[in-house]
Amino acid sequence: MRVAFGPFIFDSNIGTLLRDQVPITVGHRGLTLLAALTARPGQILTKAELMDAAWPGVAVEEGNLTVQIAILRKALGPADNGGEWIATVPRVGYRFTATVEPVASASCRPIPPSGKPSIAVLPFANLGGDQDQQYLSDGITEDIITELARFRSLLVIARNSSFQFRHRALDSAEVHRELGVRYLVEGTIRKLGDRIRITTQLIDAATGTHLWAQRYDRALDDIFALQDEVAALIASMVEGQAEADSASRSRRKRPADWDAYDYYLQGRAHFHRYELDKSEPLFARCVELDSTFAQGHAFLAQALVGRFWYDNDPLTLQEAWGSARTALDLDRSDGVCHQSMGLVLTHMRQHSDAGLHFEQARSLNPLDVNIAGDYASWLNYGGRAETALNVLETALLRDPLPPIWFWEVKGSSLFLLGRYSEAVGSYQKAGDQFFIHAFLAASYAHLGETEKARAEVEEAFKRKHDLTVRLISGLPFADQAALGLFTSGFTKAGFPA
C-alpha cells in the first residue's frame, strides 16, 4: 500500500518513506509501526496491537514500543499544524492524526537497451529472524551484484534500484516492467552459528520461468568463494561458461577473516545511509582484524574524507590518503580502490593524478553509480560541469534511485551552469548536512531570493557553528571561475567572511 500524508509518501510494500521525494531513514520496526498506524488513521491502536505488529510472536517490554515511537516521531518531525503526526492516548496506545490518501504505485524508468542481457539481483531475504543482522543479507547481496558486474557481457542494475523491492511480494512481471530487466536473481540467507545457508534462483522475468536454483550450506569462512561461485554460475547460465571462466581470473581479493568482513558489511550499511561517523569506526575495526582486505581500507579512506568536510584537519586527509594508498597496494585491479584514491587526491588538490585514478575506476567498474558520482564531482571542481552533468544523467538512466549524496553533486553541476532553480531542487534531495544548506543559501542568493537564502544560512549554522565564507570556499576547486560562483553566492547569502 502506497499512501501520502502531508509532505510524505510511504510505501509499506517496498519499505520506503519519502519527504518531498527525499528518502527518510527509518528502521524496519519503525516502518512496521508506521504501516499499522497509517492503515487506520484517526483510530486508536492499543499498545498490544502495535507490539504484535512490530514484534510478532515475541514477548517484549512496553518500553521498546515507546523508544520506537520516539524514533519515528523524530524522523517525521512536527506535523503541518505544529503538533505531532502520532498522538499518545494515555494508558491506551497511539493514534495517527493526519489524513492519509492512497497514491499510485511508484514507477522507475527502465534501463536503456544495450544489446546485453540485463539482470537485477533483488535483496536476499534475511531468514535469521534478527533484524540487526539485516546488514549481512544486504551486504552479501551487494557483493553478488558486484561480482556479476565484472562480467562485461552482462548489464547488471545497480544496488539502489534493485533494493527498492525489499519487503515487497515478488512479482517477476512487475519487476520486469519497472526495471526493464530480462533476468532476476532472488534468494534467502540464514546464519546459523558459524555456518551460513544461502538459497538462490535465477528467473526469466519476461516469462516467470525459473531457470536455475541452488541451496548452499557452508562455513562462514567459505562465504567469499561462495559469492564468486554463485555469480559465475548465474553468468554461465546467461552467457556461457567461457565468459564465466574469463571473469574468474580477475576477481576481487577477499578478506581472510570473517569477523573483519562482518564489520565491513556493517560499516557499508551505515555508509550507504550517509552515516559516516558510524561507518568509520567499523571500517577501522575491519582493517584492524584483516589488514590485507583492500576494500576495507578503501571505504575507510572515503569515510575519512567525509570527516574532513567537518573537521577541516589536514591530518584527517593525510590519514585518508594512507588508507587509500594501502588499498591500492593491496589490489590495483579494484575500481573502488582507485575511486577512493581519486577522491582523496581531489581534496589534496592533486587534480591531474585524481583524474587518472577516476578513469581507471570507471574502466574497471563502468556501471558503478558511486564511482560515476565521485568522478562527476571531480569534473565539477575542474570547471567541467557540463560533462559532469552528462555523466550523472547517464548514471541515473542505469540507476533511477542513486545514493542520497548523488543529488548534491548534480546540484553543484547545475549551480555551476547557472541553472540555480534546478540546483535548488537537486540540493533539496541531498540530505541535511551543513554544506547542503550552504549550497542552497548560495543558490537562493544568486536567484535574488534573500529571505530564503538567510533561512538556509541559519540552518547551516545550526549544524556547524563556525562557518565562514573562507571555510566553505575551501572546496578543492581547480577552476577559479567555478570557485568564484560559489564564493560570491556564500557572500551574498550573508555568511561572514
PDB file of C-alpha atoms in Angstrom, residues 85-247:
ATOM      1  CA  TRP A  85       1.769  13.024  13.485  1.00  0.00           C
ATOM      2  CA  ILE A  86       1.410  10.350  16.156  1.00  0.00           C
ATOM      3  CA  ALA A  87      -0.644  11.286  19.203  1.00  0.00           C
ATOM      4  CA  THR A  88      -0.321   9.494  22.522  1.00  0.00           C
ATOM      5  CA  VAL A  89      -3.529   8.196  24.086  1.00  0.00           C
ATOM      6  CA  PRO A  90      -2.553   7.905  27.782  1.00  0.00           C
ATOM      7  CA  ARG A  91      -2.536   4.351  29.179  1.00  0.00           C
ATOM      8  CA  VAL A  92      -4.092   3.036  25.951  1.00  0.00           C
ATOM      9  CA  GLY A  93      -1.952   3.460  22.853  1.00  0.00           C
ATOM     10  CA  TYR A  94      -1.381   5.776  19.908  1.00  0.00           C
ATOM     11  CA  ARG A  95      -3.344   7.425  17.094  1.00  0.00           C
ATOM     12  CA  PHE A  96      -2.209   8.688  13.684  1.00  0.00           C
ATOM     13  CA  THR A  97      -3.573  12.232  13.389  1.00  0.00           C
ATOM     14  CA  ALA A  98      -3.139  13.063   9.691  1.00  0.00           C
ATOM     15  CA  THR A  99      -5.319  12.434   6.692  1.00  0.00           C
ATOM     16  CA  VAL A 100      -3.952   9.519   4.678  1.00  0.00           C
ATOM     17  CA  GLU A 101      -4.601   9.219   0.951  1.00  0.00           C
ATOM     18  CA  PRO A 102      -3.708   6.322  -1.355  1.00  0.00           C
ATOM     19  CA  VAL A 103      -1.412   7.187  -4.265  1.00  0.00           C
ATOM     20  CA  ALA A 104      -0.408   5.361  -7.421  1.00  0.00           C
ATOM     21  CA  SER A 105       2.457   2.895  -7.267  1.00  0.00           C
ATOM     22  CA  ALA A 106       5.937   4.215  -7.908  1.00  0.00           C
ATOM     23  CA  SER A 107       7.444   3.534 -11.273  1.00  0.00           C
ATOM     24  CA  CYS A 108      11.057   3.557 -12.365  1.00  0.00           C
ATOM     25  CA  ARG A 109      12.468   4.374 -15.752  1.00  0.00           C
ATOM     26  CA  PRO A 110      13.559   1.113 -17.354  1.00  0.00           C
ATOM     27  CA  ILE A 111      17.259   0.818 -18.017  1.00  0.00           C
ATOM     28  CA  PRO A 112      18.117   1.730 -21.619  1.00  0.00           C
ATOM     29  CA  PRO A 113      18.647  -1.098 -24.136  1.00  0.00           C
ATOM     30  CA  SER A 114      22.293  -2.063 -24.615  1.00  0.00           C
ATOM     31  CA  GLY A 115      22.146  -5.323 -26.503  1.00  0.00           C
ATOM     32  CA  LYS A 116      23.399  -7.125 -23.394  1.00  0.00           C
ATOM     33  CA  PRO A 117      21.374  -9.484 -21.206  1.00  0.00           C
ATOM     34  CA  SER A 118      20.188  -7.440 -18.206  1.00  0.00           C
ATOM     35  CA  ILE A 119      19.998  -8.715 -14.612  1.00  0.00           C
ATOM     36  CA  ALA A 120      18.669  -7.359 -11.321  1.00  0.00           C
ATOM     37  CA  VAL A 121      19.676  -9.013  -8.039  1.00  0.00           C
ATOM     38  CA  LEU A 122      16.866  -8.460  -5.547  1.00  0.00           C
ATOM     39  CA  PRO A 123      17.791  -8.130  -1.858  1.00  0.00           C
ATOM     40  CA  PHE A 124      18.152 -11.575  -0.345  1.00  0.00           C
ATOM     41  CA  ALA A 125      15.655 -12.251   2.440  1.00  0.00           C
ATOM     42  CA  ASN A 126      17.058 -12.466   5.953  1.00  0.00           C
ATOM     43  CA  LEU A 127      15.567 -15.625   7.480  1.00  0.00           C
ATOM     44  CA  GLY A 128      17.501 -15.380  10.738  1.00  0.00           C
ATOM     45  CA  GLY A 129      14.665 -13.504  12.456  1.00  0.00           C
ATOM     46  CA  ASP A 130      17.067 -10.864  13.797  1.00  0.00           C
ATOM     47  CA  GLN A 131      16.679  -7.521  12.055  1.00  0.00           C
ATOM     48  CA  ASP A 132      20.037  -6.471  13.477  1.00  0.00           C
ATOM     49  CA  GLN A 133      21.526  -8.994  11.030  1.00  0.00           C
ATOM     50  CA  GLN A 134      19.894  -7.299   8.018  1.00  0.00           C
ATOM     51  CA  TYR A 135      23.228  -5.774   7.029  1.00  0.00           C
ATOM     52  CA  LEU A 136      24.549  -9.318   6.481  1.00  0.00           C
ATOM     53  CA  SER A 137      21.994 -10.311   3.833  1.00  0.00           C
ATOM     54  CA  ASP A 138      22.194  -6.836   2.267  1.00  0.00           C
ATOM     55  CA  GLY A 139      25.979  -6.967   2.130  1.00  0.00           C
ATOM     56  CA  ILE A 140      26.123 -10.415   0.594  1.00  0.00           C
ATOM     57  CA  THR A 141      23.517  -9.383  -1.984  1.00  0.00           C
ATOM     58  CA  GLU A 142      25.568  -6.328  -2.871  1.00  0.00           C
ATOM     59  CA  ASP A 143      28.724  -8.372  -3.243  1.00  0.00           C
ATOM     60  CA  ILE A 144      26.983 -10.746  -5.644  1.00  0.00           C
ATOM     61  CA  ILE A 145      25.877  -7.679  -7.635  1.00  0.00           C
ATOM     62  CA  THR A 146      29.498  -6.505  -7.726  1.00  0.00           C
ATOM     63  CA  GLU A 147      30.746  -9.902  -8.870  1.00  0.00           C
ATOM     64  CA  LEU A 148      28.137 -10.105 -11.637  1.00  0.00           C
ATOM     65  CA  ALA A 149      29.067  -6.599 -12.817  1.00  0.00           C
ATOM     66  CA  ARG A 150      32.533  -7.940 -13.627  1.00  0.00           C
ATOM     67  CA  PHE A 151      31.086  -9.951 -16.498  1.00  0.00           C
ATOM     68  CA  ARG A 152      31.335  -7.372 -19.279  1.00  0.00           C
ATOM     69  CA  SER A 153      28.775  -9.184 -21.421  1.00  0.00           C
ATOM     70  CA  LEU A 154      26.043  -8.556 -18.816  1.00  0.00           C
ATOM     71  CA  LEU A 155      24.195  -5.380 -17.845  1.00  0.00           C
ATOM     72  CA  VAL A 156      23.678  -5.510 -14.077  1.00  0.00           C
ATOM     73  CA  ILE A 157      21.337  -2.978 -12.487  1.00  0.00           C
ATOM     74  CA  ALA A 158      22.775  -1.095  -9.533  1.00  0.00           C
ATOM     75  CA  ARG A 159      22.071  -1.878  -5.891  1.00  0.00           C
ATOM     76  CA  ASN A 160      19.962   1.189  -5.139  1.00  0.00           C
ATOM     77  CA  SER A 161      17.358   0.363  -7.780  1.00  0.00           C
ATOM     78  CA  SER A 162      17.087  -3.350  -7.049  1.00  0.00           C
ATOM     79  CA  PHE A 163      16.860  -2.736  -3.279  1.00  0.00           C
ATOM     80  CA  GLN A 164      13.615  -0.775  -3.694  1.00  0.00           C
ATOM     81  CA  PHE A 165      11.886  -4.158  -3.881  1.00  0.00           C
ATOM     82  CA  ARG A 166      12.691  -5.039  -0.264  1.00  0.00           C
ATOM     83  CA  HIS A 167       9.605  -6.090   1.753  1.00  0.00           C
ATOM     84  CA  ARG A 168       7.683  -6.465  -1.488  1.00  0.00           C
ATOM     85  CA  ALA A 169       5.982  -9.656  -2.617  1.00  0.00           C
ATOM     86  CA  LEU A 170       7.946 -10.767  -5.671  1.00  0.00           C
ATOM     87  CA  ASP A 171       6.119 -10.367  -8.960  1.00  0.00           C
ATOM     88  CA  SER A 172       8.633 -11.006 -11.724  1.00  0.00           C
ATOM     89  CA  ALA A 173       6.411  -9.396 -14.353  1.00  0.00           C
ATOM     90  CA  GLU A 174       6.185  -6.208 -12.269  1.00  0.00           C
ATOM     91  CA  VAL A 175       9.941  -6.039 -11.737  1.00  0.00           C
ATOM     92  CA  HIS A 176      10.462  -6.714 -15.445  1.00  0.00           C
ATOM     93  CA  ARG A 177       8.082  -3.854 -16.254  1.00  0.00           C
ATOM     94  CA  GLU A 178       9.552  -1.350 -13.783  1.00  0.00           C
ATOM     95  CA  LEU A 179      13.257  -2.034 -14.263  1.00  0.00           C
ATOM     96  CA  GLY A 180      13.265  -3.301 -17.815  1.00  0.00           C
ATOM     97  CA  VAL A 181      15.497  -6.280 -16.965  1.00  0.00           C
ATOM     98  CA  ARG A 182      15.320  -9.731 -18.537  1.00  0.00           C
ATOM     99  CA  TYR A 183      16.625 -11.789 -15.603  1.00  0.00           C
ATOM    100  CA  LEU A 184      16.091 -11.698 -11.843  1.00  0.00           C
ATOM    101  CA  VAL A 185      18.144 -13.229  -9.052  1.00  0.00           C
ATOM    102  CA  GLU A 186      16.448 -13.760  -5.709  1.00  0.00           C
ATOM    103  CA  GLY A 187      17.442 -15.708  -2.622  1.00  0.00           C
ATOM    104  CA  THR A 188      17.433 -16.163   1.144  1.00  0.00           C
ATOM    105  CA  ILE A 189      20.145 -16.139   3.800  1.00  0.00           C
ATOM    106  CA  ARG A 190      20.190 -17.698   7.248  1.00  0.00           C
ATOM    107  CA  LYS A 191      23.164 -17.509   9.617  1.00  0.00           C
ATOM    108  CA  LEU A 192      23.356 -20.486  11.977  1.00  0.00           C
ATOM    109  CA  GLY A 193      26.240 -20.142  14.403  1.00  0.00           C
ATOM    110  CA  ASP A 194      29.448 -20.442  12.417  1.00  0.00           C
ATOM    111  CA  ARG A 195      27.612 -21.632   9.301  1.00  0.00           C
ATOM    112  CA  ILE A 196      25.534 -19.883   6.692  1.00  0.00           C
ATOM    113  CA  ARG A 197      22.785 -21.220   4.439  1.00  0.00           C
ATOM    114  CA  ILE A 198      22.042 -19.468   1.147  1.00  0.00           C
ATOM    115  CA  THR A 199      19.389 -20.358  -1.401  1.00  0.00           C
ATOM    116  CA  THR A 200      19.323 -18.588  -4.726  1.00  0.00           C
ATOM    117  CA  GLN A 201      17.488 -18.838  -8.012  1.00  0.00           C
ATOM    118  CA  LEU A 202      17.598 -17.274 -11.464  1.00  0.00           C
ATOM    119  CA  ILE A 203      14.291 -16.248 -13.053  1.00  0.00           C
ATOM    120  CA  ASP A 204      13.423 -15.211 -16.588  1.00  0.00           C
ATOM    121  CA  ALA A 205      11.486 -12.060 -15.673  1.00  0.00           C
ATOM    122  CA  ALA A 206       9.694 -11.867 -19.006  1.00  0.00           C
ATOM    123  CA  THR A 207       8.082 -15.303 -18.624  1.00  0.00           C
ATOM    124  CA  GLY A 208       8.388 -16.019 -14.887  1.00  0.00           C
ATOM    125  CA  THR A 209      10.286 -19.235 -15.666  1.00  0.00           C
ATOM    126  CA  HIS A 210      12.724 -20.496 -13.018  1.00  0.00           C
ATOM    127  CA  LEU A 211      15.934 -21.229 -14.908  1.00  0.00           C
ATOM    128  CA  TRP A 212      18.157 -22.411 -12.067  1.00  0.00           C
ATOM    129  CA  ALA A 213      18.035 -22.848  -8.295  1.00  0.00           C
ATOM    130  CA  GLN A 214      20.573 -23.984  -5.743  1.00  0.00           C
ATOM    131  CA  ARG A 215      20.996 -24.249  -1.962  1.00  0.00           C
ATOM    132  CA  TYR A 216      24.350 -23.887  -0.244  1.00  0.00           C
ATOM    133  CA  ASP A 217      25.222 -24.806   3.346  1.00  0.00           C
ATOM    134  CA  ARG A 218      28.754 -23.641   4.105  1.00  0.00           C
ATOM    135  CA  ALA A 219      31.047 -22.487   6.888  1.00  0.00           C
ATOM    136  CA  LEU A 220      31.179 -18.713   7.263  1.00  0.00           C
ATOM    137  CA  ASP A 221      34.791 -18.747   6.135  1.00  0.00           C
ATOM    138  CA  ASP A 222      33.646 -20.063   2.738  1.00  0.00           C
ATOM    139  CA  ILE A 223      31.295 -17.160   2.041  1.00  0.00           C
ATOM    140  CA  PHE A 224      33.705 -15.338  -0.255  1.00  0.00           C
ATOM    141  CA  ALA A 225      34.301 -18.301  -2.534  1.00  0.00           C
ATOM    142  CA  LEU A 226      30.577 -18.987  -2.441  1.00  0.00           C
ATOM    143  CA  GLN A 227      29.725 -15.491  -3.708  1.00  0.00           C
ATOM    144  CA  ASP A 228      32.126 -15.991  -6.610  1.00  0.00           C
ATOM    145  CA  GLU A 229      30.574 -19.382  -7.334  1.00  0.00           C
ATOM    146  CA  VAL A 230      27.009 -18.019  -7.338  1.00  0.00           C
ATOM    147  CA  ALA A 231      27.940 -15.128  -9.649  1.00  0.00           C
ATOM    148  CA  ALA A 232      29.844 -17.401 -12.035  1.00  0.00           C
ATOM    149  CA  LEU A 233      27.005 -19.913 -12.202  1.00  0.00           C
ATOM    150  CA  ILE A 234      24.439 -17.204 -12.928  1.00  0.00           C
ATOM    151  CA  ALA A 235      26.662 -15.685 -15.603  1.00  0.00           C
ATOM    152  CA  SER A 236      27.291 -19.072 -17.179  1.00  0.00           C
ATOM    153  CA  MET A 237      23.546 -19.719 -17.335  1.00  0.00           C
ATOM    154  CA  VAL A 238      23.067 -16.452 -19.208  1.00  0.00           C
ATOM    155  CA  GLU A 239      26.148 -16.061 -21.380  1.00  0.00           C
ATOM    156  CA  GLY A 240      28.046 -19.312 -21.326  1.00  0.00           C
ATOM    157  CA  GLN A 241      30.863 -20.864 -19.381  1.00  0.00           C
ATOM    158  CA  ALA A 242      33.583 -19.215 -21.454  1.00  0.00           C
ATOM    159  CA  GLU A 243      32.654 -15.760 -20.183  1.00  0.00           C
ATOM    160  CA  ALA A 244      32.485 -17.051 -16.610  1.00  0.00           C
ATOM    161  CA  ASP A 245      35.948 -18.577 -16.900  1.00  0.00           C
ATOM    162  CA  SER A 246      37.340 -15.303 -18.239  1.00  0.00           C
ATOM    163  CA  ALA A 247      35.896 -13.209 -15.409  1.00  0.00           C
TER     164      ALA A 247
END
